[in-house]
mmCIF file of N, CA and C in Angstrom:
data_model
loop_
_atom_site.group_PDB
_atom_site.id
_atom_site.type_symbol
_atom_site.label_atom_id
_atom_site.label_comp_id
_atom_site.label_asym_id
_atom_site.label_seq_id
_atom_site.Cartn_x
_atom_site.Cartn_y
_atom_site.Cartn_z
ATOM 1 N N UNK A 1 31.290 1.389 26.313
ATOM 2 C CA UNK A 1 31.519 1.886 27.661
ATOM 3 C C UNK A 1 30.688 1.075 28.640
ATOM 4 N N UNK A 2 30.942 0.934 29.933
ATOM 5 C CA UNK A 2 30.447 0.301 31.331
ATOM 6 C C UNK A 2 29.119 1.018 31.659
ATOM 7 N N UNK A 3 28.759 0.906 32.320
ATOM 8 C CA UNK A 3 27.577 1.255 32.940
ATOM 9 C C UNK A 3 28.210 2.344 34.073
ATOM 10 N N UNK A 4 29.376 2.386 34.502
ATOM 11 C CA UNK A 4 30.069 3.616 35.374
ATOM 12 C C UNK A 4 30.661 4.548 34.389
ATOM 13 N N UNK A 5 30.909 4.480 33.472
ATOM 14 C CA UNK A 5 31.590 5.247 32.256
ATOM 15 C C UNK A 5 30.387 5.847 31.784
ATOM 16 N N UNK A 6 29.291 5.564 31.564
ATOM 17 C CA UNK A 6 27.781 5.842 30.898
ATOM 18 C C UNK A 6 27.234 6.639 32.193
ATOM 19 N N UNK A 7 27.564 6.306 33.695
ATOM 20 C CA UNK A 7 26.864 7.385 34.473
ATOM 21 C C UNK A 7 27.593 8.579 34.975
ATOM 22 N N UNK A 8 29.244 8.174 35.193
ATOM 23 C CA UNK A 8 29.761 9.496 35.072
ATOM 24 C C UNK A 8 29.351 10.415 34.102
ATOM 25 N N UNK A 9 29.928 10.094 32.920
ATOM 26 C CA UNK A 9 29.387 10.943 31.588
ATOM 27 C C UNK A 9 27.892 12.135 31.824
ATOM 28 N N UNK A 10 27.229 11.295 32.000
ATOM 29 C CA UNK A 10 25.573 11.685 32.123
ATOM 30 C C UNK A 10 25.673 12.511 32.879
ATOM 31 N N UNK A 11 25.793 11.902 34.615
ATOM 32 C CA UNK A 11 26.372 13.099 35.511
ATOM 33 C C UNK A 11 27.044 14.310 35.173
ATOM 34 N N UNK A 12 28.083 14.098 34.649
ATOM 35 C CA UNK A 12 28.763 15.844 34.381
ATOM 36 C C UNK A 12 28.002 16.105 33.373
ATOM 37 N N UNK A 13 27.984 15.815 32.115
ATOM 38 C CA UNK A 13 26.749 16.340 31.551
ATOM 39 C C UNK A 13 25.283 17.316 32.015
ATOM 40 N N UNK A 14 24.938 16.597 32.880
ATOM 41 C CA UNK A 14 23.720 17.168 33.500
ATOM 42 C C UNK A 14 24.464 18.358 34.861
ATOM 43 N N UNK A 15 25.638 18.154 34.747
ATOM 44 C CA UNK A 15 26.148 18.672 36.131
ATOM 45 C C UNK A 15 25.408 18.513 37.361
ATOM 46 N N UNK A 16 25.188 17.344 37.754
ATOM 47 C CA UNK A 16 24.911 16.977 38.469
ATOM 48 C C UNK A 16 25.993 15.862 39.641
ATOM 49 N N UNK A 17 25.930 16.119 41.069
ATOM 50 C CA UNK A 17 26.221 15.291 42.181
ATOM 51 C C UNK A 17 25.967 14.146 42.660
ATOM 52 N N UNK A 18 26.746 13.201 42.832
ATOM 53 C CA UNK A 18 25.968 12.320 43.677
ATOM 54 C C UNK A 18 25.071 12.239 44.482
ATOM 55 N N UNK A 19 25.366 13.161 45.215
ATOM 56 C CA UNK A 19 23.744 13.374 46.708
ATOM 57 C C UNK A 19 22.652 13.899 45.831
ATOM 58 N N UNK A 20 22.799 14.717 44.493
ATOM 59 C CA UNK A 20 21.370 14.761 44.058
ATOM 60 C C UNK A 20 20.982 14.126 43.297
ATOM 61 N N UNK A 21 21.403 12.675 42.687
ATOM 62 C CA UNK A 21 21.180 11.997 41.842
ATOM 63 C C UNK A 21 20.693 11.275 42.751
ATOM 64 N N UNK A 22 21.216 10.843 44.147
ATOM 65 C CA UNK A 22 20.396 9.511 44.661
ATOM 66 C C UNK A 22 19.282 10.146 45.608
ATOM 67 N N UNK A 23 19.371 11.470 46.167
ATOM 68 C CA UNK A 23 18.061 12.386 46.445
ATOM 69 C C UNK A 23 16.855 12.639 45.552
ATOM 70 N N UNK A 24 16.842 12.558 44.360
ATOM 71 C CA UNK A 24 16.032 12.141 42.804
ATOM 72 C C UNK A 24 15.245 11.045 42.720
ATOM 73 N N UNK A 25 16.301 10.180 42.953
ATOM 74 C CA UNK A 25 16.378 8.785 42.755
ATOM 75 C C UNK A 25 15.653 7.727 43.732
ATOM 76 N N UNK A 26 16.510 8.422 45.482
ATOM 77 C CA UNK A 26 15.962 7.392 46.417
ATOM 78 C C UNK A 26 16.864 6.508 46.478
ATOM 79 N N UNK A 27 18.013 5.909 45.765
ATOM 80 C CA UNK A 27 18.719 5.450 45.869
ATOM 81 C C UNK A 27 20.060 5.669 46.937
ATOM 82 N N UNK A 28 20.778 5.337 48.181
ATOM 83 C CA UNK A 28 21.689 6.178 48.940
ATOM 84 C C UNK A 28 22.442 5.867 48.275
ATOM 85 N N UNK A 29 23.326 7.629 48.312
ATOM 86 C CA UNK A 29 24.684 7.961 47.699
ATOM 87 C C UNK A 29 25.881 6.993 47.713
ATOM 88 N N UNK A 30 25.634 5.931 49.379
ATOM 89 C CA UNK A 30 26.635 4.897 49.056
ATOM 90 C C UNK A 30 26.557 3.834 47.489
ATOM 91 N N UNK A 31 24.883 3.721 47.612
ATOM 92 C CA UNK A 31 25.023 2.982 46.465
ATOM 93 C C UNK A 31 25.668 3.524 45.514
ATOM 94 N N UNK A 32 24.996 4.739 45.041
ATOM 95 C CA UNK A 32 25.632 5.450 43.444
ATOM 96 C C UNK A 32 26.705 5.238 43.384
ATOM 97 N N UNK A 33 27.858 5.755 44.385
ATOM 98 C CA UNK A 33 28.951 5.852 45.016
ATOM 99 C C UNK A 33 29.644 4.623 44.211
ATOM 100 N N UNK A 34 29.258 3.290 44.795
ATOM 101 C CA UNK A 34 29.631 2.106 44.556
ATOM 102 C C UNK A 34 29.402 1.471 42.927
ATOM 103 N N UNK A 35 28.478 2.070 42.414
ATOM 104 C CA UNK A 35 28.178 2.132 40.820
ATOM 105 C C UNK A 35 29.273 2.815 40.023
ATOM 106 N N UNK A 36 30.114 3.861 40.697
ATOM 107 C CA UNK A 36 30.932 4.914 39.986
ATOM 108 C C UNK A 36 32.377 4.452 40.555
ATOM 109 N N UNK A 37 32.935 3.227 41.448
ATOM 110 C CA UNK A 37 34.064 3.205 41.656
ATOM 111 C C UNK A 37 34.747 2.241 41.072
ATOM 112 N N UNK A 38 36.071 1.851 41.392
ATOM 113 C CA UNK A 38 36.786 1.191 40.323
ATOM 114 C C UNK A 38 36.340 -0.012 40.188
ATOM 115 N N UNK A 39 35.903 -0.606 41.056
ATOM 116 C CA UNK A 39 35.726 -1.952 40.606
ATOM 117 C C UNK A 39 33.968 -1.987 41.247
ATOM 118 N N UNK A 40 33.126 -1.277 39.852
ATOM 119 C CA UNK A 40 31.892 -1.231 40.235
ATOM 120 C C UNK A 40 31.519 -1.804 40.003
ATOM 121 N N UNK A 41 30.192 -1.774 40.850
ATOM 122 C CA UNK A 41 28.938 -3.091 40.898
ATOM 123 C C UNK A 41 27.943 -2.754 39.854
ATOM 124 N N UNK A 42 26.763 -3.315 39.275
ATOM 125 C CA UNK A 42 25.964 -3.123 38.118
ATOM 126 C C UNK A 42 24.976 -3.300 39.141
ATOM 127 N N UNK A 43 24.313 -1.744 39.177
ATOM 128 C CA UNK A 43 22.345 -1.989 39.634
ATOM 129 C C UNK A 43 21.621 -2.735 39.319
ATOM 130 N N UNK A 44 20.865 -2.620 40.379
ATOM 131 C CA UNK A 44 19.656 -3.646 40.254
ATOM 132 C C UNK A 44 18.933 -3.233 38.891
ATOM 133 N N UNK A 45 17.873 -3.934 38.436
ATOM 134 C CA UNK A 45 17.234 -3.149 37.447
ATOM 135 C C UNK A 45 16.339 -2.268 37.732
ATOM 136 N N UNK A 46 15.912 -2.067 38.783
ATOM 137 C CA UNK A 46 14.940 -1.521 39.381
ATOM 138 C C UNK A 46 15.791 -0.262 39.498
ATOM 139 N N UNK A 47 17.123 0.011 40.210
ATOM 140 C CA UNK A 47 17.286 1.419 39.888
ATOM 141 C C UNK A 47 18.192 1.502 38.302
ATOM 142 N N UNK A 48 18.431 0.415 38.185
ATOM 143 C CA UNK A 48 18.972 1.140 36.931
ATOM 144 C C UNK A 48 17.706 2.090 36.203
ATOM 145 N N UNK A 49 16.407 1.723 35.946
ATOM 146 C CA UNK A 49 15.484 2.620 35.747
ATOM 147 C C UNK A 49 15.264 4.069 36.230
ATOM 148 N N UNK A 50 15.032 3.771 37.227
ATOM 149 C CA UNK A 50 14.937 5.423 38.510
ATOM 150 C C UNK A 50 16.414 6.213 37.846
ATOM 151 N N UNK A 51 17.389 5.542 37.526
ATOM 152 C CA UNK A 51 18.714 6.492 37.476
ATOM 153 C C UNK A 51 18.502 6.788 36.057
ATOM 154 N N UNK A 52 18.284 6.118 35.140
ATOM 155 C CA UNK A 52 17.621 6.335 34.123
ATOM 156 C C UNK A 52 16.593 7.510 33.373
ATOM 157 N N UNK A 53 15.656 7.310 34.594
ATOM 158 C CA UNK A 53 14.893 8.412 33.951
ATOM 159 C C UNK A 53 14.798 9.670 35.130
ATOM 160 N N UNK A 54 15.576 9.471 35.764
ATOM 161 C CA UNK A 54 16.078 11.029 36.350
ATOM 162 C C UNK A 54 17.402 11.856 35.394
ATOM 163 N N UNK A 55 17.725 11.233 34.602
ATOM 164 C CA UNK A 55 18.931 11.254 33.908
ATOM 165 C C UNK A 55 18.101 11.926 32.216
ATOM 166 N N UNK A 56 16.928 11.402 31.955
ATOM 167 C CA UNK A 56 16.293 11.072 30.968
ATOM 168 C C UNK A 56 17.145 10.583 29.507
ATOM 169 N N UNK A 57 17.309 9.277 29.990
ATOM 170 C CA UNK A 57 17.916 8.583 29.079
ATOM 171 C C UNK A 57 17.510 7.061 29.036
ATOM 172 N N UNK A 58 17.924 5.953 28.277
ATOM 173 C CA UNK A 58 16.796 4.768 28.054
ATOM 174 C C UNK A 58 18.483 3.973 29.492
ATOM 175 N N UNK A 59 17.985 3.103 29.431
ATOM 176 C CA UNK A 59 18.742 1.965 30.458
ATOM 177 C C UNK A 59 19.503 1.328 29.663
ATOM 178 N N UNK A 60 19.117 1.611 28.626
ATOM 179 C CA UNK A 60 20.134 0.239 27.336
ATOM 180 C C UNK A 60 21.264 1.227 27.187
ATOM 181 N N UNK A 61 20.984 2.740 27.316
ATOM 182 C CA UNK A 61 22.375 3.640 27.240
ATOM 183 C C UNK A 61 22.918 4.003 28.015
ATOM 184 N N UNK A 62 22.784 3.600 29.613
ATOM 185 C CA UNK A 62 23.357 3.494 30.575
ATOM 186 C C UNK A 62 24.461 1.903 30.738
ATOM 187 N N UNK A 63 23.683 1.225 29.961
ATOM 188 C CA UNK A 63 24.402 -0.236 30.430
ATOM 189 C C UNK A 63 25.181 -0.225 29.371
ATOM 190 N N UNK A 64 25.297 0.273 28.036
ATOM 191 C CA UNK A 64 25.763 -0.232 26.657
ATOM 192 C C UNK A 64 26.284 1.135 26.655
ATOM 193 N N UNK A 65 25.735 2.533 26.597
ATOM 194 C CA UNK A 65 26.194 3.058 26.100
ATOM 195 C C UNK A 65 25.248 3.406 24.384
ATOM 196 N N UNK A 66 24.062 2.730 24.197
ATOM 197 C CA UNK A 66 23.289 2.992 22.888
ATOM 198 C C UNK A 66 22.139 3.105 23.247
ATOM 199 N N UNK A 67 21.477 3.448 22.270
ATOM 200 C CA UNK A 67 19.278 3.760 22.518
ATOM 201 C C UNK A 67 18.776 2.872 21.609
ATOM 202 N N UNK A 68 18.281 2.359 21.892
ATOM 203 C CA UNK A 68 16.986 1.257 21.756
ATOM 204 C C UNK A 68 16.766 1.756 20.344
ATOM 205 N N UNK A 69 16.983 0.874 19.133
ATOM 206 C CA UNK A 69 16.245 1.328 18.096
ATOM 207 C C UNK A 69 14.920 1.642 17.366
ATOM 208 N N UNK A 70 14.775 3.012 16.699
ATOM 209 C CA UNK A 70 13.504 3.133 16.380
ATOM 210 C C UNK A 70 13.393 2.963 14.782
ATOM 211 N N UNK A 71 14.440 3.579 13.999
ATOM 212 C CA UNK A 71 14.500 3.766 12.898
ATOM 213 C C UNK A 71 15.950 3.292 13.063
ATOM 214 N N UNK A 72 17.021 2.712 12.536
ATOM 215 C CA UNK A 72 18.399 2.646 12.749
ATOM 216 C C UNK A 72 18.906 3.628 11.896
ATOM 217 N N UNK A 73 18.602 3.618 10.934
ATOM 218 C CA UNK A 73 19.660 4.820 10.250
ATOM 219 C C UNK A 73 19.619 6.081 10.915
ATOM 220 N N UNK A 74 18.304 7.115 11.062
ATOM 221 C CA UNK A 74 18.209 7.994 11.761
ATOM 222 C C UNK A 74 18.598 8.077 12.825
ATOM 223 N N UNK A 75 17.682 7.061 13.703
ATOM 224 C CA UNK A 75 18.790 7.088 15.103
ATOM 225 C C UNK A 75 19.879 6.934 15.631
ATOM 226 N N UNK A 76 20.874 6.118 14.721
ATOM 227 C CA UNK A 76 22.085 5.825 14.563
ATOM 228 C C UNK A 76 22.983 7.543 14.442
ATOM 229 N N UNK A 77 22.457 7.781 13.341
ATOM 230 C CA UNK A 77 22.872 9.483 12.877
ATOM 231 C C UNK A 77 22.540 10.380 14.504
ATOM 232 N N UNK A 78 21.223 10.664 14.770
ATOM 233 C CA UNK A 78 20.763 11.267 16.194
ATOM 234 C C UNK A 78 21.884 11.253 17.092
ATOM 235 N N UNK A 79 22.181 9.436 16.990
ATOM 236 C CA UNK A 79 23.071 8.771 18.378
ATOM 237 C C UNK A 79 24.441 9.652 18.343
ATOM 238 N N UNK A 80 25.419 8.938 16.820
ATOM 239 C CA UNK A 80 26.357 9.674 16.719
ATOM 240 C C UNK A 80 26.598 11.637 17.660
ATOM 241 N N UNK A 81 25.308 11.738 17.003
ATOM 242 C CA UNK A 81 25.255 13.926 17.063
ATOM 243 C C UNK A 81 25.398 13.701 18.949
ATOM 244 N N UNK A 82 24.209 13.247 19.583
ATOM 245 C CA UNK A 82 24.282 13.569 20.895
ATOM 246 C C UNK A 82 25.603 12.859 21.507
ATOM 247 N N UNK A 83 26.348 11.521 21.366
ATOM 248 C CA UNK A 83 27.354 11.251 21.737
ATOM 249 C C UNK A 83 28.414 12.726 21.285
ATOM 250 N N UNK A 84 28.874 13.032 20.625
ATOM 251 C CA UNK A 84 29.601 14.409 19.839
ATOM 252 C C UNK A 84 29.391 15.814 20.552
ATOM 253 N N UNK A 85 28.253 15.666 21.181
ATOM 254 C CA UNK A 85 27.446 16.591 21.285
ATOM 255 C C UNK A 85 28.428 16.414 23.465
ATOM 256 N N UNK A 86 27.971 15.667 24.222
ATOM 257 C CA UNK A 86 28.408 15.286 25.270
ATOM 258 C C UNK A 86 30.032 15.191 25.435
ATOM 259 N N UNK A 87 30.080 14.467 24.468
ATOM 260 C CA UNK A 87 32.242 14.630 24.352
ATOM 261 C C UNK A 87 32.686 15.905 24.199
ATOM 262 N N UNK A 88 31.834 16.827 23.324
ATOM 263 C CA UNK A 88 32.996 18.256 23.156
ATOM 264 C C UNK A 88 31.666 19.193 24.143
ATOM 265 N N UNK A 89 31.342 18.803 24.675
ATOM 266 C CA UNK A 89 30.045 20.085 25.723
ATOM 267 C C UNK A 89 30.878 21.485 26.172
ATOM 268 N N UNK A 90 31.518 21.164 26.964
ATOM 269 C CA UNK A 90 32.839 21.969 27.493
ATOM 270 C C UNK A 90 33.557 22.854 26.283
ATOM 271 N N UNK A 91 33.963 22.176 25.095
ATOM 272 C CA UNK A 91 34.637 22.889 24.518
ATOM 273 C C UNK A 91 33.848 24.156 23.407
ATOM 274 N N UNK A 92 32.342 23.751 23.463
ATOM 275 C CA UNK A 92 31.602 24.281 22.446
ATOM 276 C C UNK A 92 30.935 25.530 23.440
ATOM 277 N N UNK A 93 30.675 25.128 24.387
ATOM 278 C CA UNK A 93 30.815 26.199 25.610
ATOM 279 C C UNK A 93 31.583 27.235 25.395
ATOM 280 N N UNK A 94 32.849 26.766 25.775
ATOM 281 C CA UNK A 94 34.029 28.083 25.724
ATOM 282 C C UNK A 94 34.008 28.571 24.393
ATOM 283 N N UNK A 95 33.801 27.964 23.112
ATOM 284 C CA UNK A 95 33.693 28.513 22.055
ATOM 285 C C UNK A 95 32.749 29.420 21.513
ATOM 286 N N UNK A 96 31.511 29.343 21.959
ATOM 287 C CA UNK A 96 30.337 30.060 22.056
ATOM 288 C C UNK A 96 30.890 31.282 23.075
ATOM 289 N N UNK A 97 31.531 31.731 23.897
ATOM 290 C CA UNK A 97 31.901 32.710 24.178
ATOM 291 C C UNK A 97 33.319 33.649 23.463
ATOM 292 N N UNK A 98 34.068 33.279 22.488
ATOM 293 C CA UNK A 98 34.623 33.519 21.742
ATOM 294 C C UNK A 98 34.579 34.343 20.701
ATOM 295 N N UNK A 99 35.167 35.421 20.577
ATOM 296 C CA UNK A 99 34.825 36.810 19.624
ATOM 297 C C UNK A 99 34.750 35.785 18.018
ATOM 298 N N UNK A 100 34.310 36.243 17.394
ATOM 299 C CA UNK A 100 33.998 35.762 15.522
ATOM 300 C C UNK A 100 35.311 35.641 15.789
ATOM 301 N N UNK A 101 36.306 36.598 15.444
ATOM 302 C CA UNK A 101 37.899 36.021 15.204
ATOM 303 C C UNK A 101 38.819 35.412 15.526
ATOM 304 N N UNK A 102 38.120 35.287 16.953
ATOM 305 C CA UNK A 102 38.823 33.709 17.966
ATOM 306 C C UNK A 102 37.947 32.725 16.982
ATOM 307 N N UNK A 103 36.867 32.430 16.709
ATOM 308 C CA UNK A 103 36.546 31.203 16.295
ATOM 309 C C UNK A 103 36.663 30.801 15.246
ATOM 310 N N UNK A 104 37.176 32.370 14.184
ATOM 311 C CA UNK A 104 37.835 32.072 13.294
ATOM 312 C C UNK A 104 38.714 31.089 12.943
ATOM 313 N N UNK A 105 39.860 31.752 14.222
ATOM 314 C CA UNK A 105 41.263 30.809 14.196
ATOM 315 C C UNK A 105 40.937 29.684 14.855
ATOM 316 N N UNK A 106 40.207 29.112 15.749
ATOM 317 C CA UNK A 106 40.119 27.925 16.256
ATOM 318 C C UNK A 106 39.865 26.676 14.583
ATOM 319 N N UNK A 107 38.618 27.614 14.131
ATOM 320 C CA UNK A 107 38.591 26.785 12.994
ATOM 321 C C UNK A 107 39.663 26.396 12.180
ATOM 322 N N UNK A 108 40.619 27.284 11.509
ATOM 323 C CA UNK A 108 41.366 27.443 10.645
ATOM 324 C C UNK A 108 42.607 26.355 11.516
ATOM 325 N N UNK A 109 42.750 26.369 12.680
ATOM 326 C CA UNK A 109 43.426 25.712 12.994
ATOM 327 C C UNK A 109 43.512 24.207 13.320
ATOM 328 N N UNK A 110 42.410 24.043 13.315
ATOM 329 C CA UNK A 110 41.299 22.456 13.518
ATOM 330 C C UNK A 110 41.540 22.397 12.219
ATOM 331 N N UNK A 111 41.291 22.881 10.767
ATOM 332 C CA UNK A 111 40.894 22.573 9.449
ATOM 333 C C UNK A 111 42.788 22.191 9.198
ATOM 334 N N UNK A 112 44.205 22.905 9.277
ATOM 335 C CA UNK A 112 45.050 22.824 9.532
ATOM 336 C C UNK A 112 45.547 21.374 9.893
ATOM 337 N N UNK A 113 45.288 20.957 11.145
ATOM 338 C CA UNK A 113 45.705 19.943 12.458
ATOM 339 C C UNK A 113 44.728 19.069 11.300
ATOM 340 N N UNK A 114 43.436 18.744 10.772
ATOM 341 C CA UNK A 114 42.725 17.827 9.839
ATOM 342 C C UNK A 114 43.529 17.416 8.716
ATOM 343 N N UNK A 115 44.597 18.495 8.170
ATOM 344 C CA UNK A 115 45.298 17.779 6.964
ATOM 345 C C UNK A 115 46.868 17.189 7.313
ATOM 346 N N UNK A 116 47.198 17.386 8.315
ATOM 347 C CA UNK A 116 48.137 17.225 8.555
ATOM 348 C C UNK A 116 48.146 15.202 8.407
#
């Protein structure tokens, strides 16, 4: 992913706005703005940092999309869970409000739709 694909993400994630990411930041919203549109520009490094760690995430996973290795296997595994973890946020949400026998069938039906 881009470096606009890596800050949208983050953004809804954190549910967070533009005006309070660059109010955080110090950065003006035109900039962010211009980081998140179609044919975006790549920050300086200087805020790629500030957006970074208002975000609390490394800069290598804003630009790439990965974290800086510490251990690779583990962190690799970590990486996978929190990427998984950000893609279904929303859906594990609504599921966590779901009686046992709704999540019953959600399962049974996911396990279903898996063998098909």
């Amino acid at each position: 992913m881009a470096f606009k694909e890596n800050l949208k993400t983050e953004l809804e994630f954190k549910n967070l706005k533009v005006k309070e990411i660059a109010s955080q930041t110090g950065i003006s919203r035109r900039t962010i703005d211009q980081y998140l549109a179609t044919a975006a520009k790549m920050p300086s490094a200087e805020n790629a940092v500030k957006i970074a760690q208002v975000l609390g995430v490394s800069v290598e996973y804003l630009v790439n999309g990965t974290e800086p290795e510490k251990n690779p296997s583990a962190k690799q595994t970590e990486q996978n869970q929190l990427h998984l973890y950000r893609k279904y946020h929303d859906l594990i949400e609504k599921m966590e409000g779901f009686s046992e026998k709704k999540q019953n069938l959600v399962n049974t039906l996911v396990n279903n739709l898996a063998d098909i």
